[in-house]
PDB file of C-alpha atoms in Angstrom:
ATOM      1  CA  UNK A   1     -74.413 -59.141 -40.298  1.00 42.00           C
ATOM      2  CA  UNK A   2     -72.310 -61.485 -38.966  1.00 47.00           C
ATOM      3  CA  UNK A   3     -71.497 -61.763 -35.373  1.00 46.00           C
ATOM      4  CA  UNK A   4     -68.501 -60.215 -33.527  1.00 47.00           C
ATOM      5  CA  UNK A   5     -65.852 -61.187 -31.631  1.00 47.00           C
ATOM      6  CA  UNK A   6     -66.762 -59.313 -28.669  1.00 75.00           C
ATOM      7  CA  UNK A   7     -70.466 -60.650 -27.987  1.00 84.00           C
ATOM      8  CA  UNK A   8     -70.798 -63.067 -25.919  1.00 92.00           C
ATOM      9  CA  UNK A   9     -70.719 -67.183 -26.081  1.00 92.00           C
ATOM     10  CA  UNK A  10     -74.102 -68.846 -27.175  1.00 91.00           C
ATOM     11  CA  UNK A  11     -74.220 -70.108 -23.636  1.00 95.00           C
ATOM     12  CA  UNK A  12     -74.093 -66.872 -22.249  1.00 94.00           C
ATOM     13  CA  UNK A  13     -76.683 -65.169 -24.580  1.00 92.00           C
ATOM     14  CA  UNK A  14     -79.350 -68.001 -24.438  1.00 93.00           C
ATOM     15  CA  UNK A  15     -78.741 -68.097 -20.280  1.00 95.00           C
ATOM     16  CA  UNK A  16     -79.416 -64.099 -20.308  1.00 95.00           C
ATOM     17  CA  UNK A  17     -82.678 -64.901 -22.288  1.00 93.00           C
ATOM     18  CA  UNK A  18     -83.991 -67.026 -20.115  1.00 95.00           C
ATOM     19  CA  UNK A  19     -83.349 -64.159 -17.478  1.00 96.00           C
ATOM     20  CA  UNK A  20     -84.943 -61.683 -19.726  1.00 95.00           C
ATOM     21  CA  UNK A  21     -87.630 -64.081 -20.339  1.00 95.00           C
ATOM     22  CA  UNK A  22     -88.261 -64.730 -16.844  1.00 97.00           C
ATOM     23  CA  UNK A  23     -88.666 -60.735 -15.933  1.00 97.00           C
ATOM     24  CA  UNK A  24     -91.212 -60.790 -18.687  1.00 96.00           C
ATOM     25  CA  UNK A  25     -93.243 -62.892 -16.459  1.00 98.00           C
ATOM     26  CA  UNK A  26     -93.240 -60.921 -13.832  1.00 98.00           C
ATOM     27  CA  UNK A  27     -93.994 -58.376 -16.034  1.00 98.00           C
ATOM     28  CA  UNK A  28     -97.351 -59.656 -16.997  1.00 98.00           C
ATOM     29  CA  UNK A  29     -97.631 -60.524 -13.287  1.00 98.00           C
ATOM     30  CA  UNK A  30     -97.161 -57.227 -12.541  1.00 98.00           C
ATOM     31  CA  UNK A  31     -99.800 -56.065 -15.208  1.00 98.00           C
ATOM     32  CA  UNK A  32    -102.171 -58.207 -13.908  1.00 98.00           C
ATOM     33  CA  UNK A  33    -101.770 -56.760 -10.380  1.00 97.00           C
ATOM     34  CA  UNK A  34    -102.857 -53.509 -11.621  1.00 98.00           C
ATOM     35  CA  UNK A  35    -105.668 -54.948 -13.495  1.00 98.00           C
ATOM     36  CA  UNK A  36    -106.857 -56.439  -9.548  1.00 98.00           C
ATOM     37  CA  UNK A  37    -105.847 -53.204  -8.461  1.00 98.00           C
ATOM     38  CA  UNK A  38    -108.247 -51.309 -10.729  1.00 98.00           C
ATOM     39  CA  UNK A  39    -111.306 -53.551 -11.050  1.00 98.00           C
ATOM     40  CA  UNK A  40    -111.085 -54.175  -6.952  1.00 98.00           C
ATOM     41  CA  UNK A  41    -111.526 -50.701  -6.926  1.00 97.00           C
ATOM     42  CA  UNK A  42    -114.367 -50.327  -9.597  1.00 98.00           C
ATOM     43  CA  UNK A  43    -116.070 -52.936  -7.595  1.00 98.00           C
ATOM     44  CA  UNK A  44    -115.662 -50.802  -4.235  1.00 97.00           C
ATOM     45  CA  UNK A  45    -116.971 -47.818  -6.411  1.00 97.00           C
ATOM     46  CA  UNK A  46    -120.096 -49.867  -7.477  1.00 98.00           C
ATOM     47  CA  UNK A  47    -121.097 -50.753  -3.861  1.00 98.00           C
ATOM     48  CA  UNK A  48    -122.077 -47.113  -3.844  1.00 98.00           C
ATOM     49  CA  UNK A  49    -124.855 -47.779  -6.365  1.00 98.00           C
ATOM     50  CA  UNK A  50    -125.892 -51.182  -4.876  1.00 98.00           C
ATOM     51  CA  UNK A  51    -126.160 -49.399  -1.054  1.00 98.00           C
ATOM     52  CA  UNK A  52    -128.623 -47.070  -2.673  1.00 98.00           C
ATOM     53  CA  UNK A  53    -130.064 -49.621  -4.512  1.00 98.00           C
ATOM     54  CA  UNK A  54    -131.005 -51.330  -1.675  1.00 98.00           C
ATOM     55  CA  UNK A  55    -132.195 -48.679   0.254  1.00 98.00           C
ATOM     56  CA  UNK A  56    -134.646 -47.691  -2.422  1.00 98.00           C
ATOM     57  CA  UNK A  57    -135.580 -51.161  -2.805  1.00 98.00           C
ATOM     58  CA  UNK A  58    -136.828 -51.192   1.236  1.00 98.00           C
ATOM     59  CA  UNK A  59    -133.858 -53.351   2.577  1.00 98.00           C
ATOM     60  CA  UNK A  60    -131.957 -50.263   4.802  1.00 98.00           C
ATOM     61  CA  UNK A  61    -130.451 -53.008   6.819  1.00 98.00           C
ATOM     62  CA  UNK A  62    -128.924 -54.189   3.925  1.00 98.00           C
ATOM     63  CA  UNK A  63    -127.575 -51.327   2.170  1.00 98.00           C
ATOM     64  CA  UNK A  64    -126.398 -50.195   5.964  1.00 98.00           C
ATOM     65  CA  UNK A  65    -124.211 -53.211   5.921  1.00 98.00           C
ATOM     66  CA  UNK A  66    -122.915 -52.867   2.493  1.00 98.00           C
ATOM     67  CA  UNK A  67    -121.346 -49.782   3.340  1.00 98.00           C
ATOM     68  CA  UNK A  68    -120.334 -49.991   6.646  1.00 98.00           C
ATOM     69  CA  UNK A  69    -118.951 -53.531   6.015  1.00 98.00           C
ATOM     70  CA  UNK A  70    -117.603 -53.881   2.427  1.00 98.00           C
ATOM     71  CA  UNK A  71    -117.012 -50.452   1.100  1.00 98.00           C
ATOM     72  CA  UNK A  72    -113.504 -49.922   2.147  1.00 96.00           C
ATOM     73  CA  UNK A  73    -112.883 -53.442   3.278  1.00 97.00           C
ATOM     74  CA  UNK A  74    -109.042 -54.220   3.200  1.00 97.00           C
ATOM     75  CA  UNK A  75    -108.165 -56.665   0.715  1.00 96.00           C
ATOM     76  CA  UNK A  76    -105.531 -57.908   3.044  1.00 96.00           C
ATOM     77  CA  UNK A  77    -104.741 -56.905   6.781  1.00 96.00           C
ATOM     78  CA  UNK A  78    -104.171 -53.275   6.724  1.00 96.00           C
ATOM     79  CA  UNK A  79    -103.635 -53.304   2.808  1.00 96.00           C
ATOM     80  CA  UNK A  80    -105.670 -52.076   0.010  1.00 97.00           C
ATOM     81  CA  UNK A  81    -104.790 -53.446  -3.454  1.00 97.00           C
ATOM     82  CA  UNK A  82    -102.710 -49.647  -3.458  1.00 96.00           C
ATOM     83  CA  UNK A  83     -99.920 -51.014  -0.989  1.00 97.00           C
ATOM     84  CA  UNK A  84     -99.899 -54.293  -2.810  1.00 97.00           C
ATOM     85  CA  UNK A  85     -98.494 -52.652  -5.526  1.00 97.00           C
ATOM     86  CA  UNK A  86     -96.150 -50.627  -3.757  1.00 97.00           C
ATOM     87  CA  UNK A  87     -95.025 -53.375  -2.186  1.00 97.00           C
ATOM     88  CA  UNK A  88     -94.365 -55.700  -4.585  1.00 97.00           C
ATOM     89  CA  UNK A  89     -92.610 -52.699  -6.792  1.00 97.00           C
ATOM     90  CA  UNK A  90     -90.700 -51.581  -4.167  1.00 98.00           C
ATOM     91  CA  UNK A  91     -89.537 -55.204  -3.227  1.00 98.00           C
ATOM     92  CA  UNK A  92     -89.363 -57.948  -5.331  1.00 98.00           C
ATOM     93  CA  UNK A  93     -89.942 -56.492  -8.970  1.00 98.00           C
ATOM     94  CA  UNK A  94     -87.306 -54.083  -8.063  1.00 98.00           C
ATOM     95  CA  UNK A  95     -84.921 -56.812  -7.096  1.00 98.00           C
ATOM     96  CA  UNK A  96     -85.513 -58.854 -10.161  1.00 98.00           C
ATOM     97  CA  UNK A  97     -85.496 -55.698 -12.219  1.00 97.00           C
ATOM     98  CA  UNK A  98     -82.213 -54.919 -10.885  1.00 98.00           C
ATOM     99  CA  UNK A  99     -80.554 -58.318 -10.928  1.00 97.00           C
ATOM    100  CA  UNK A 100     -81.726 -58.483 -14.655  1.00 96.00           C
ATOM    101  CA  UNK A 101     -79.991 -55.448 -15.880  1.00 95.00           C
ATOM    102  CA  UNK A 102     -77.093 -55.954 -13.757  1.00 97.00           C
ATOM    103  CA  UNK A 103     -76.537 -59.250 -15.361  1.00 96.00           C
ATOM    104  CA  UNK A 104     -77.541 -58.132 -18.887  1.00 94.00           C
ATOM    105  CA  UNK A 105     -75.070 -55.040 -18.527  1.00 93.00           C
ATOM    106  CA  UNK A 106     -72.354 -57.223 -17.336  1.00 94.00           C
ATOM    107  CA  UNK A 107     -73.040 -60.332 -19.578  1.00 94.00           C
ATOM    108  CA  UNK A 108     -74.514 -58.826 -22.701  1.00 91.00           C
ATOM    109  CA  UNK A 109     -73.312 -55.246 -22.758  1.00 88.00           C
ATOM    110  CA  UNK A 110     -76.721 -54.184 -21.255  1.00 86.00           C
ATOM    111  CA  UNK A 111     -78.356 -55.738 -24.582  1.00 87.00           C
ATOM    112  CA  UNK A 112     -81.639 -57.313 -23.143  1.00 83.00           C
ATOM    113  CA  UNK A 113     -82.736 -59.182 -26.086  1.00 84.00           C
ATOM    114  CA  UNK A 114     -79.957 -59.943 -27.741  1.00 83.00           C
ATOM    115  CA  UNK A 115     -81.057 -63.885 -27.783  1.00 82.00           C
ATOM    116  CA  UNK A 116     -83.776 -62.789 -30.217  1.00 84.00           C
ATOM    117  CA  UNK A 117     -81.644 -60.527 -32.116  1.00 85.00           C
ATOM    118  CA  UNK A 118     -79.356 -63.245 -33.093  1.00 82.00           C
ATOM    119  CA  UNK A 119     -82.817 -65.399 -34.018  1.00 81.00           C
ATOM    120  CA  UNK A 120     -83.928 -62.159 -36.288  1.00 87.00           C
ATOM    121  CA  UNK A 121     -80.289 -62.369 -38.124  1.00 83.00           C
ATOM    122  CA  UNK A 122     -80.829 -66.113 -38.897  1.00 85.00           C
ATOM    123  CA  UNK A 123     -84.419 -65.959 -39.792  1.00 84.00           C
ATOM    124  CA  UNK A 124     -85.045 -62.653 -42.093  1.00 84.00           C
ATOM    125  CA  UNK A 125     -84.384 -62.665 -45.842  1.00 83.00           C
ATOM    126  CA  UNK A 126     -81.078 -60.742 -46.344  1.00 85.00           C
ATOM    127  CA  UNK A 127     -82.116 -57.838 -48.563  1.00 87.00           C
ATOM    128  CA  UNK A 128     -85.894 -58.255 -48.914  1.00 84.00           C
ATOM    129  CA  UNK A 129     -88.512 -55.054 -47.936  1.00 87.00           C
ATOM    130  CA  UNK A 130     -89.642 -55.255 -44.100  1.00 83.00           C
ATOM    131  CA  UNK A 131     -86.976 -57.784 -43.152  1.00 81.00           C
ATOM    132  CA  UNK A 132     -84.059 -55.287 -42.440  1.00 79.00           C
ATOM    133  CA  UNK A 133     -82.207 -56.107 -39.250  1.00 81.00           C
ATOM    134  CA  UNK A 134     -82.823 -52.440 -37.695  1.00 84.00           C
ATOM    135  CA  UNK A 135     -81.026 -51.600 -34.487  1.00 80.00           C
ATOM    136  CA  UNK A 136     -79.235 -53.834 -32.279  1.00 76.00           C
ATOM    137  CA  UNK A 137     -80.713 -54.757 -29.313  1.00 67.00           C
ATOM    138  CA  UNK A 138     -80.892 -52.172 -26.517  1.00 67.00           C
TER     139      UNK A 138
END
């Protein structure tokens, strides 16, 4: 399918990419935050076990200051991993977020990956099973 007069320059597309591109960093950034999120707090859940574990073992001290000094901890002043997230949603992944598809709706016609779609067109066998072009980027 050949390309139409109304998308955009090669300039503009491959610049957008790199914008796309970039918020698919942060995406995995942001993925990886959970993952901290949800294995800080399996770790805080698993203090349970060691507190008790202690205790049975004969070292009360111990297992006293397991729970009365780690379970719960803050990861950061005043923050559990929780209101990192929120944080960084409500702030900066927002902003990029927004940026990205205020530029790709402006630049692109609000078609994200439309630097790949024109790599699909040159790359895929015109007319050959499993390399059909499918719908334009979104």
């Amino acid at each position: 399918m050949p390309e139409s007069r109304s998308e955009p320059d090669d300039a503009t597309v491959d610049a957008v990419g790199k914008l796309v591109a970039a918020l698919e960093t942060v995406e995995q950034a942001r993925g990886h935050l959970y993952a901290f999120h949800h294995l800080t707090g399996s770790a805080d859940f698993a203090l349970d076990e060691a507190a008790e574990a202690l205790e049975k073992a004969g070292h009360a001290e111990w297992a006293e200051r397991v729970r009365t000094e780690l379970i719960g901890l803050n990861v950061l002043p005043e923050r559990w991993t929780f209101q990192l997230i929120e944080e960084y949603d409500d702030g900066y992944y927002a902003a990029f977020r927004g940026m990205t598809r205020e530029a790709t709706g402006d630049l692109t016609g609000g078609r994200r990956h439309l630097h790949e779609e024109r790599i699909k067109r040159r790359r895929r066998t015109e007319g050959r099973p499993g390399h059909e072009m499918g719908r334009p980027s979104t």
